[in-house]
Amino acid sequence: IYADPAKRLELYFRPKDPYCHPVCANRFPTSTMLLRVRRRSKKKQQLDTEEQTQPEVQFEMEILGIVTTVYKFQGMSDFQYLAMHSGPDGKQTSMYDKVLMLKPEKEEFFNRDLPLYIPPPIFSRLDTPIDYFYRPDIQHRSGYNNPQVSGENLIGLSRARRPHNAIFVNFDDEEIPTKPLDAAVQNWKKVCTNPVDKKVEEELRKLFEVRPVWSRNAVKANISIHPDKLKLLLPYLAYYMLTGPWRSLWVRFGYDPRKHPEAKIYQVLDFRIRCGMKYGYAATDMPVKAKRSTYNYSLPITVKKQGSHTVSVHDLKQGLGTAGTSGAKKSPSSRYKLKESIYIFREGALPPYRQMFYQLCDLNVESLQKIIHRNDGTESECTERDGWCLAKTSDDLRDSMSLMIKQIIRSTRPALFSNTTSSEDGKEQLAYESGEDEDDEEEEEEDFKPSDGSENEMETEILDYV
């Protein structure tokens, strides 16, 4: 615990009980001294038998050293969960001898019928009392009416929704929209106030003319536009597919990919890098970092980590304009652009994240394209699972892509596939060889990664527009 400043010191009142919840001490820096104090007493000679002797006491002090770190228990005890079972008559029966295996047991020990006992992994996220301040009533703009409360929104809304007026289409819907909503047109006209915005609008129109279906990441890799303005521009030019082989993609108004077999190259592939010992490497050995990490969650046994720098209103205004504070680093034409690897898969290169949404036309590998075009000219039906492709085409693509990634990792770091131990230097070298420059990636993509509100990128995007 002392070696890791981010952890708290745990004290168990019942050390032999594995279900005992500890109390935690916080770490504090200090500059105190450790003293050794000796108390010496020497009895005086008794002169009178009737008088009691007063011993002579002396104290000797010696400084042993300086203490730089202390742990203070400031929290309250958490709930305790005993391995007990309540019988029909209310009698409590201990289950420790039934659930704890203290020695090698025979098969009968595991086949016994026992009451269900599943202790919760955590009880409280806080162990110190805090003041709860109720939020005041939300002050909405004039003309806002509270939504009607129903079973679907029983909890209600804490603020007025910020509608971006996107049109959502399911695979089963018969009709597709041919023009945007009037509100979407008005929203974009309000923010399209300078020549840069009009130029970006024309660039996006040309992208949809060349290719009628785009993912949001692909758009952000081809044009430079602030993400907040992109949320208003996309509903102005395209509609959003919720389900089917084109889910999570933006489709040009008036274009129905379900009626055009050539639209199969625009279908989406949800690809996730396979990791595990059965694939030859563990999750910790992966050179591709995850979008989110469980280490970002603050548990009672860990100290709350330093939060990221919050963006001020001034920074946001600078970012929305034609010139911002980051203009010294990047030109306005590429300030918000993402790398091509965010939506294109190439042989010999690792994806930037462990989960990626690729369009089939962006899989720039000849062997993968052969799998996609196996039924060219013989497409007969567009299904919700496979679209215009043959059945299980997505599975075949994932298998081939996973094999390519495994070969990249094998060639870059053979130690992962042998019994030799891996060092930290090897991990750093692997990250460098895989093309992941940490500094450049942080600088270019830190502000535009999927929000932390959802593990699913498609769900995150939907919530942005609802």
Coordinates of C-alpha atoms in Angstrom, one line a residue:
I1 CA 0.0 0.0 0.0
Y2 CA 2.8 2.4 0.9
A3 CA 4.4 1.8 -2.5
D4 CA 1.3 3.0 -4.4
P5 CA 0.2 6.6 -3.4
A6 CA -3.2 6.0 -5.1
K7 CA -4.3 3.3 -2.6
R8 CA -5.7 3.6 0.9
L9 CA -4.6 1.6 3.9
E10 CA -7.2 -1.1 4.9
L11 CA -7.9 -2.3 8.4
Y12 CA -9.9 -5.5 8.9
F13 CA -11.6 -6.0 12.2
R14 CA -12.0 -9.8 11.4
P15 CA -8.8 -10.6 9.5
K16 CA -9.7 -14.3 9.2
D17 CA -13.1 -13.6 7.7
P18 CA -12.8 -13.1 3.9
Y19 CA -16.2 -11.4 3.9
C20 CA -15.1 -8.7 6.3
H21 CA -15.2 -5.1 4.9
P22 CA -12.4 -3.0 6.0
V23 CA -12.2 0.6 7.1
C24 CA -9.8 2.7 5.0
A25 CA -7.2 5.3 6.0
N26 CA -6.2 8.2 3.8
R27 CA -2.6 9.0 3.1
F28 CA -1.2 12.4 4.2
P29 CA 2.3 14.0 4.0
T30 CA 3.7 15.1 7.3
S31 CA 7.0 16.2 8.8
T32 CA 7.0 14.7 12.3
M33 CA 9.6 12.9 14.4
L34 CA 9.6 9.4 15.8
L35 CA 10.7 9.5 19.4
R36 CA 11.8 6.7 21.7
V37 CA 10.8 7.6 25.3
R38 CA 12.1 5.7 28.3
R39 CA 10.6 6.2 31.7
R40 CA 12.9 5.3 34.6
S41 CA 11.8 5.3 38.2
K42 CA 14.0 5.0 41.2
K43 CA 12.6 4.4 44.6
K44 CA 13.8 6.5 47.5
Q45 CA 15.0 5.0 50.7
Q46 CA 12.2 4.7 53.3
L47 CA 12.9 6.9 56.3
D48 CA 9.6 6.5 58.1
T49 CA 7.5 3.4 58.0
E50 CA 4.3 5.4 58.2
E51 CA 5.1 7.6 55.2
Q52 CA 4.8 6.2 51.6
T53 CA 7.8 6.3 49.4
Q54 CA 7.7 8.6 46.4
P55 CA 9.6 7.1 43.5
E56 CA 11.9 9.4 41.5
V57 CA 10.9 9.4 37.8
Q58 CA 13.1 10.3 34.9
F59 CA 12.3 10.5 31.2
E60 CA 14.9 9.8 28.5
M61 CA 14.0 10.8 24.9
E62 CA 15.8 9.9 21.7
I63 CA 15.0 10.9 18.1
L64 CA 15.0 7.9 15.9
G65 CA 14.0 9.5 12.6
I66 CA 11.6 11.7 10.6
V67 CA 8.1 10.5 9.5
T68 CA 7.1 11.8 6.1
T69 CA 3.8 9.9 5.6
V70 CA 0.9 9.1 7.9
Y71 CA -2.4 7.3 7.4
K72 CA -5.4 8.6 9.2
F73 CA -8.7 6.7 9.6
Q74 CA -11.3 9.4 8.9
G75 CA -14.1 7.3 7.5
M76 CA -17.0 5.3 8.9
S77 CA -17.2 1.6 9.1
D78 CA -19.0 0.1 6.1
F79 CA -21.8 -2.5 6.2
Q80 CA -20.8 -6.0 7.2
Y81 CA -22.1 -9.1 5.4
L82 CA -21.9 -12.3 7.4
A83 CA -22.1 -15.8 5.8
M84 CA -25.4 -16.5 7.5
H85 CA -28.7 -18.1 6.5
S86 CA -32.1 -17.3 7.9
G87 CA -34.3 -20.3 8.4
P88 CA -38.1 -20.4 8.3
D89 CA -38.2 -20.0 12.0
G90 CA -36.0 -17.0 11.9
K91 CA -33.0 -18.8 13.3
Q92 CA -29.6 -17.8 11.9
T93 CA -27.2 -20.5 10.8
S94 CA -23.6 -20.0 10.0
M95 CA -22.4 -21.0 6.5
Y96 CA -18.7 -20.5 6.9
D97 CA -17.9 -24.2 7.2
K98 CA -20.0 -24.8 4.0
V99 CA -18.8 -22.0 1.7
L100 CA -15.1 -21.8 2.7
M101 CA -12.8 -24.5 1.5
L102 CA -9.9 -24.7 4.1
K103 CA -8.5 -27.9 2.9
P104 CA -8.6 -30.2 -0.2
E105 CA -12.1 -31.5 -0.4
K106 CA -13.7 -34.4 -2.2
E107 CA -16.4 -34.1 -4.9
E108 CA -19.2 -34.4 -2.3
F109 CA -18.2 -31.0 -0.9
F110 CA -19.1 -29.3 -4.2
N111 CA -22.3 -31.2 -4.9
R112 CA -24.1 -30.3 -1.7
D113 CA -27.3 -28.3 -1.8
L114 CA -26.8 -25.0 -0.1
P115 CA -28.8 -21.8 0.2
L116 CA -27.9 -19.1 -2.3
Y117 CA -25.1 -16.9 -0.9
I118 CA -23.7 -14.2 -3.1
P119 CA -22.1 -11.3 -1.2
P120 CA -22.2 -7.9 -3.0
P121 CA -18.8 -6.8 -4.3
I122 CA -19.2 -3.3 -2.8
F123 CA -21.6 -1.6 -0.5
S124 CA -20.9 2.1 -0.4
R125 CA -18.9 4.3 -2.8
L126 CA -18.3 6.8 0.0
D127 CA -17.2 6.2 3.6
T128 CA -17.2 9.8 4.8
P129 CA -20.3 11.9 5.5
I130 CA -21.1 14.6 3.0
D131 CA -23.6 17.4 2.8
Y132 CA -26.3 16.9 0.2
F133 CA -27.4 20.1 -1.5
Y134 CA -30.7 19.9 -3.4
R135 CA -30.6 21.4 -6.8
P136 CA -32.8 24.5 -7.4
D137 CA -35.6 24.4 -9.9
I138 CA -34.4 24.6 -13.5
Q139 CA -34.9 27.9 -15.1
H140 CA -35.9 27.2 -18.7
R141 CA -36.2 29.6 -21.5
S142 CA -39.5 31.3 -22.2
G143 CA -42.0 29.2 -24.1
Y144 CA -40.7 25.9 -22.7
N145 CA -43.4 23.5 -21.4
N146 CA -42.6 20.6 -19.2
P147 CA -43.1 17.2 -20.9
Q148 CA -46.0 15.0 -19.9
V149 CA -45.0 12.4 -17.3
S150 CA -45.6 8.8 -18.5
G151 CA -44.2 5.4 -17.8
E152 CA -41.4 5.9 -20.2
N153 CA -40.1 9.1 -18.6
L154 CA -41.3 8.7 -15.0
I155 CA -38.1 10.2 -13.6
G156 CA -38.5 13.3 -15.7
L157 CA -35.9 15.6 -17.2
S158 CA -33.5 17.7 -15.3
R159 CA -33.2 20.3 -18.1
A160 CA -34.7 21.0 -21.5
R161 CA -33.4 18.7 -24.3
R162 CA -31.2 20.3 -26.9
P163 CA -32.8 19.0 -30.0
H164 CA -30.6 18.6 -33.1
N165 CA -33.6 17.4 -35.1
A166 CA -32.0 14.3 -36.7
I167 CA -34.3 11.8 -38.5
F168 CA -33.9 8.2 -37.3
V169 CA -34.8 5.4 -39.6
N170 CA -35.2 1.7 -38.8
F171 CA -34.5 -1.1 -41.2
D172 CA -38.2 -2.1 -41.2
D173 CA -39.4 1.4 -42.1
E174 CA -41.0 1.5 -45.5
E175 CA -40.2 5.1 -46.4
I176 CA -37.0 7.1 -46.1
P177 CA -36.9 10.9 -45.7
T178 CA -36.1 13.0 -48.8
K179 CA -35.5 16.3 -47.0
P180 CA -34.5 17.5 -43.5
L181 CA -36.8 18.8 -40.8
D182 CA -37.5 22.5 -40.9
A183 CA -36.0 22.8 -37.4
A184 CA -32.8 21.2 -38.6
V185 CA -32.6 23.7 -41.5
Q186 CA -33.2 26.6 -39.1
N187 CA -30.6 25.4 -36.6
W188 CA -27.9 25.1 -39.2
K189 CA -28.7 28.5 -40.7
K190 CA -28.3 30.1 -37.3
V191 CA -24.7 28.9 -36.8
C192 CA -23.7 29.1 -40.5
T193 CA -22.6 32.7 -40.2
N194 CA -19.1 32.8 -41.8
P195 CA -17.5 31.7 -45.0
V196 CA -15.7 28.8 -43.3
D197 CA -19.0 27.2 -42.3
K198 CA -20.4 27.5 -45.8
K199 CA -17.2 26.0 -47.2
V200 CA -17.5 23.0 -44.9
E201 CA -21.2 22.6 -45.9
E202 CA -20.2 22.4 -49.6
E203 CA -17.4 19.9 -48.7
L204 CA -19.8 17.6 -46.9
R205 CA -22.3 17.9 -49.8
K206 CA -19.6 16.7 -52.2
L207 CA -18.7 13.8 -49.9
F208 CA -22.3 12.6 -50.0
E209 CA -22.4 13.0 -53.7
V210 CA -19.4 10.8 -54.1
R211 CA -20.5 8.3 -51.4
P212 CA -24.1 8.3 -50.2
V213 CA -23.4 6.7 -46.8
W214 CA -20.8 7.9 -44.3
S215 CA -19.9 7.3 -40.7
R216 CA -19.4 10.2 -38.4
N217 CA -15.7 9.3 -37.8
A218 CA -15.2 9.1 -41.6
V219 CA -16.7 12.6 -42.0
K220 CA -14.4 14.0 -39.3
A221 CA -11.4 12.5 -41.0
N222 CA -12.2 14.2 -44.3
I223 CA -13.3 17.6 -43.3
S224 CA -12.3 19.9 -40.5
I225 CA -15.3 21.1 -38.5
H226 CA -15.9 21.6 -34.8
P227 CA -17.9 18.6 -33.3
D228 CA -20.6 20.9 -32.0
K229 CA -21.3 22.3 -35.5
L230 CA -21.1 18.8 -37.0
K231 CA -24.0 17.8 -34.8
L232 CA -26.1 20.5 -36.6
L233 CA -24.8 20.0 -40.1
L234 CA -25.3 16.2 -40.4
P235 CA -29.1 16.3 -39.8
Y236 CA -29.2 19.0 -42.4
L237 CA -27.8 16.7 -45.1
A238 CA -28.6 13.1 -44.1
Y239 CA -30.7 10.8 -41.9
Y240 CA -29.4 8.3 -39.4
M241 CA -29.9 4.5 -39.6
L242 CA -30.7 2.8 -36.3
T243 CA -30.8 -0.8 -37.2
G244 CA -29.8 -3.1 -40.1
P245 CA -26.5 -3.5 -41.9
W246 CA -26.2 0.3 -42.2
R247 CA -26.8 1.0 -38.5
S248 CA -25.0 3.9 -36.9
L249 CA -24.3 5.5 -40.4
W250 CA -25.5 8.7 -42.0
V251 CA -27.3 8.3 -45.3
R252 CA -27.9 11.0 -47.9
F253 CA -31.5 12.2 -48.1
G254 CA -33.5 10.4 -50.8
Y255 CA -31.1 7.4 -51.0
D256 CA -32.4 4.0 -49.8
P257 CA -29.5 1.5 -49.6
R258 CA -32.1 -1.3 -49.2
K259 CA -33.0 -0.9 -52.9
H260 CA -29.5 -0.7 -54.3
P261 CA -27.3 -3.9 -54.2
E262 CA -24.2 -1.8 -54.9
A263 CA -24.8 -0.2 -51.4
K264 CA -23.4 -3.3 -49.7
I265 CA -19.9 -1.8 -49.8
Y266 CA -21.2 0.8 -47.4
Q267 CA -22.5 -1.7 -44.8
V268 CA -21.0 -1.4 -41.3
L269 CA -18.8 -4.0 -39.6
D270 CA -18.6 -4.0 -35.8
F271 CA -15.1 -5.3 -35.3
R272 CA -13.5 -5.9 -31.9
I273 CA -9.9 -7.1 -31.4
R274 CA -9.9 -10.5 -29.8
C275 CA -7.7 -10.8 -26.8
G276 CA -7.1 -13.6 -24.3
M277 CA -4.7 -16.4 -23.6
K278 CA -6.5 -18.6 -26.2
Y279 CA -5.4 -16.2 -28.9
G280 CA -1.8 -16.1 -27.7
Y281 CA -1.7 -12.9 -25.8
A282 CA -3.5 -11.4 -22.7
A283 CA -5.5 -8.2 -22.6
T284 CA -2.6 -6.5 -20.8
D285 CA -0.2 -7.3 -23.6
M286 CA -2.4 -5.6 -26.2
P287 CA -0.6 -2.7 -28.0
V288 CA -3.9 -1.1 -28.7
K289 CA -5.3 0.8 -25.8
A290 CA -9.0 0.7 -24.8
K291 CA -11.2 3.7 -25.2
R292 CA -12.1 3.6 -21.6
S293 CA -10.5 1.9 -18.6
T294 CA -11.9 0.6 -15.3
Y295 CA -9.1 2.5 -13.6
N296 CA -11.1 5.7 -14.2
Y297 CA -13.7 4.6 -11.6
S298 CA -13.1 5.7 -8.1
L299 CA -13.6 3.0 -5.5
P300 CA -13.5 3.5 -1.7
I301 CA -10.2 1.7 -1.5
T302 CA -8.5 4.1 -3.9
V303 CA -7.8 7.8 -3.7
K304 CA -9.8 10.0 -6.1
K305 CA -7.5 10.7 -9.0
Q306 CA -6.9 14.1 -10.5
G307 CA -9.5 15.1 -13.0
S308 CA -8.8 16.2 -16.5
H309 CA -8.6 19.9 -17.3
T310 CA -12.1 21.4 -17.7
V311 CA -12.9 23.4 -20.7
S312 CA -14.0 27.0 -20.0
V313 CA -16.6 29.0 -21.9
H314 CA -13.8 31.1 -23.4
D315 CA -12.1 28.0 -24.7
L316 CA -15.3 26.8 -26.3
K317 CA -15.9 30.1 -28.0
Q318 CA -12.3 30.0 -29.3
G319 CA -12.9 26.5 -30.6
L320 CA -16.1 27.5 -32.4
G321 CA -14.5 30.4 -34.2
T322 CA -12.3 30.5 -37.2
A323 CA -9.2 30.9 -35.1
G324 CA -8.6 29.4 -31.6
T325 CA -6.0 29.0 -29.0
S326 CA -4.7 25.9 -30.7
G327 CA -4.2 27.7 -34.0
A328 CA -0.5 28.0 -33.2
K329 CA -0.2 24.2 -33.4
K330 CA -2.5 23.4 -36.3
S331 CA -3.9 25.3 -39.2
P332 CA -7.7 25.9 -39.3
S333 CA -8.0 23.5 -42.3
S334 CA -6.9 20.5 -40.2
R335 CA -7.5 21.5 -36.6
Y336 CA -10.4 19.1 -36.0
K337 CA -9.5 16.4 -38.5
L338 CA -9.0 12.9 -37.3
K339 CA -6.5 10.4 -38.7
E340 CA -7.5 8.1 -41.5
S341 CA -6.9 5.1 -39.3
I342 CA -10.0 6.0 -37.4
Y343 CA -12.2 4.6 -40.2
I344 CA -9.8 2.8 -42.6
F345 CA -8.4 -0.7 -42.0
R346 CA -5.1 -1.5 -43.8
E347 CA -3.0 -4.6 -43.8
G348 CA 0.0 -4.4 -41.5
A349 CA -1.5 -1.6 -39.3
L350 CA -3.2 -1.9 -36.0
P351 CA -6.6 -0.2 -35.4
P352 CA -6.4 2.7 -33.0
Y353 CA -9.0 1.2 -30.6
R354 CA -10.1 -2.3 -29.6
Q355 CA -13.6 -1.8 -31.0
M356 CA -14.0 -0.2 -34.4
F357 CA -16.9 0.4 -36.7
Y358 CA -15.7 0.0 -40.3
Q359 CA -17.6 0.3 -43.5
L360 CA -16.9 -2.5 -45.9
C361 CA -15.5 -0.2 -48.6
D362 CA -12.9 1.1 -46.0
L363 CA -11.4 -2.4 -45.5
N364 CA -8.3 -1.8 -47.8
V365 CA -7.2 -5.4 -48.0
E366 CA -7.6 -7.4 -51.2
S367 CA -8.4 -10.6 -49.5
L368 CA -11.2 -8.9 -47.5
Q369 CA -12.7 -7.3 -50.6
K370 CA -12.8 -10.8 -52.2
I371 CA -15.0 -12.0 -49.3
I372 CA -17.3 -9.0 -49.7
H373 CA -17.7 -9.3 -53.4
R374 CA -18.3 -13.1 -53.5
N375 CA -21.9 -12.6 -54.7
D376 CA -21.5 -9.7 -57.0
G377 CA -24.3 -9.7 -59.6
T378 CA -26.3 -12.4 -57.8
E379 CA -27.7 -10.3 -54.9
S380 CA -31.3 -11.3 -54.4
E381 CA -32.5 -10.1 -51.0
C382 CA -31.4 -7.5 -48.5
T383 CA -31.6 -8.9 -45.0
E384 CA -31.3 -7.1 -41.7
R385 CA -28.3 -9.1 -40.5
D386 CA -26.2 -9.5 -43.6
G387 CA -27.6 -6.9 -46.0
W388 CA -26.7 -7.6 -49.6
C389 CA -23.8 -9.9 -48.6
L390 CA -23.8 -13.6 -48.3
A391 CA -24.7 -15.1 -44.9
K392 CA -22.0 -14.9 -42.2
T393 CA -19.9 -12.6 -44.3
S394 CA -19.2 -10.5 -41.2
D395 CA -18.0 -13.5 -39.4
D396 CA -15.6 -14.4 -42.2
L397 CA -14.3 -10.8 -42.2
R398 CA -13.7 -10.8 -38.5
D399 CA -11.8 -14.1 -38.6
S400 CA -9.5 -12.8 -41.3
M401 CA -8.9 -9.5 -39.7
S402 CA -8.2 -11.1 -36.3
L403 CA -5.6 -13.4 -38.0
M404 CA -3.9 -10.3 -39.6
I405 CA -3.7 -8.6 -36.2
K406 CA -2.3 -11.7 -34.5
Q407 CA 0.4 -11.9 -37.2
I408 CA 1.2 -8.2 -36.7
I409 CA 1.6 -8.7 -32.9
R410 CA 3.6 -11.9 -33.5
S411 CA 6.0 -10.3 -35.9
T412 CA 6.4 -7.2 -33.8
R413 CA 6.9 -8.9 -30.5
P414 CA 7.6 -12.7 -30.6
A415 CA 8.0 -12.8 -26.9
L416 CA 4.3 -12.8 -26.4
F417 CA 4.1 -16.2 -28.2
S418 CA 6.9 -17.8 -26.3
N419 CA 7.7 -18.7 -22.7
T420 CA 10.1 -15.9 -22.3
T421 CA 9.2 -13.1 -19.9
S422 CA 8.3 -9.8 -21.3
S423 CA 9.8 -6.6 -20.0
E424 CA 8.4 -3.1 -19.8
D425 CA 10.8 -1.9 -22.4
G426 CA 9.3 -4.4 -24.8
K427 CA 5.9 -2.9 -24.3
E428 CA 7.1 0.6 -25.0
Q429 CA 8.9 -0.6 -28.1
L430 CA 5.8 -2.4 -29.3
A431 CA 3.7 0.7 -28.9
Y432 CA 6.2 2.7 -30.8
E433 CA 6.5 0.2 -33.7
S434 CA 2.7 -0.1 -34.0
G435 CA 2.5 3.6 -35.0
E436 CA 0.9 4.9 -31.8
D437 CA 2.7 8.1 -31.0
E438 CA 1.1 8.9 -27.7
D439 CA 1.9 12.6 -27.8
D440 CA 0.6 13.1 -31.3
E441 CA -2.6 11.1 -30.6
E442 CA -3.3 13.0 -27.4
E443 CA -2.9 16.3 -29.3
E444 CA -5.1 15.4 -32.2
E445 CA -7.8 13.2 -30.9
E446 CA -8.2 13.8 -27.2
D447 CA -11.1 16.3 -27.4
F448 CA -13.0 14.2 -30.0
K449 CA -13.1 10.7 -28.5
P450 CA -16.5 9.2 -27.8
S451 CA -18.1 10.5 -24.6
D452 CA -17.9 8.6 -21.4
G453 CA -21.6 8.3 -21.1
S454 CA -21.9 5.0 -22.9
E455 CA -19.8 2.0 -23.7
N456 CA -21.5 1.7 -27.0
E457 CA -20.4 4.3 -29.6
M458 CA -23.7 4.0 -31.5
E459 CA -25.7 4.6 -28.4
T460 CA -23.5 7.6 -27.5
E461 CA -24.2 9.1 -30.9
I462 CA -27.9 8.5 -30.7
L463 CA -28.0 10.3 -27.3
D464 CA -26.3 13.3 -28.8
Y465 CA -29.2 13.8 -31.2
V466 CA -32.3 12.8 -29.2

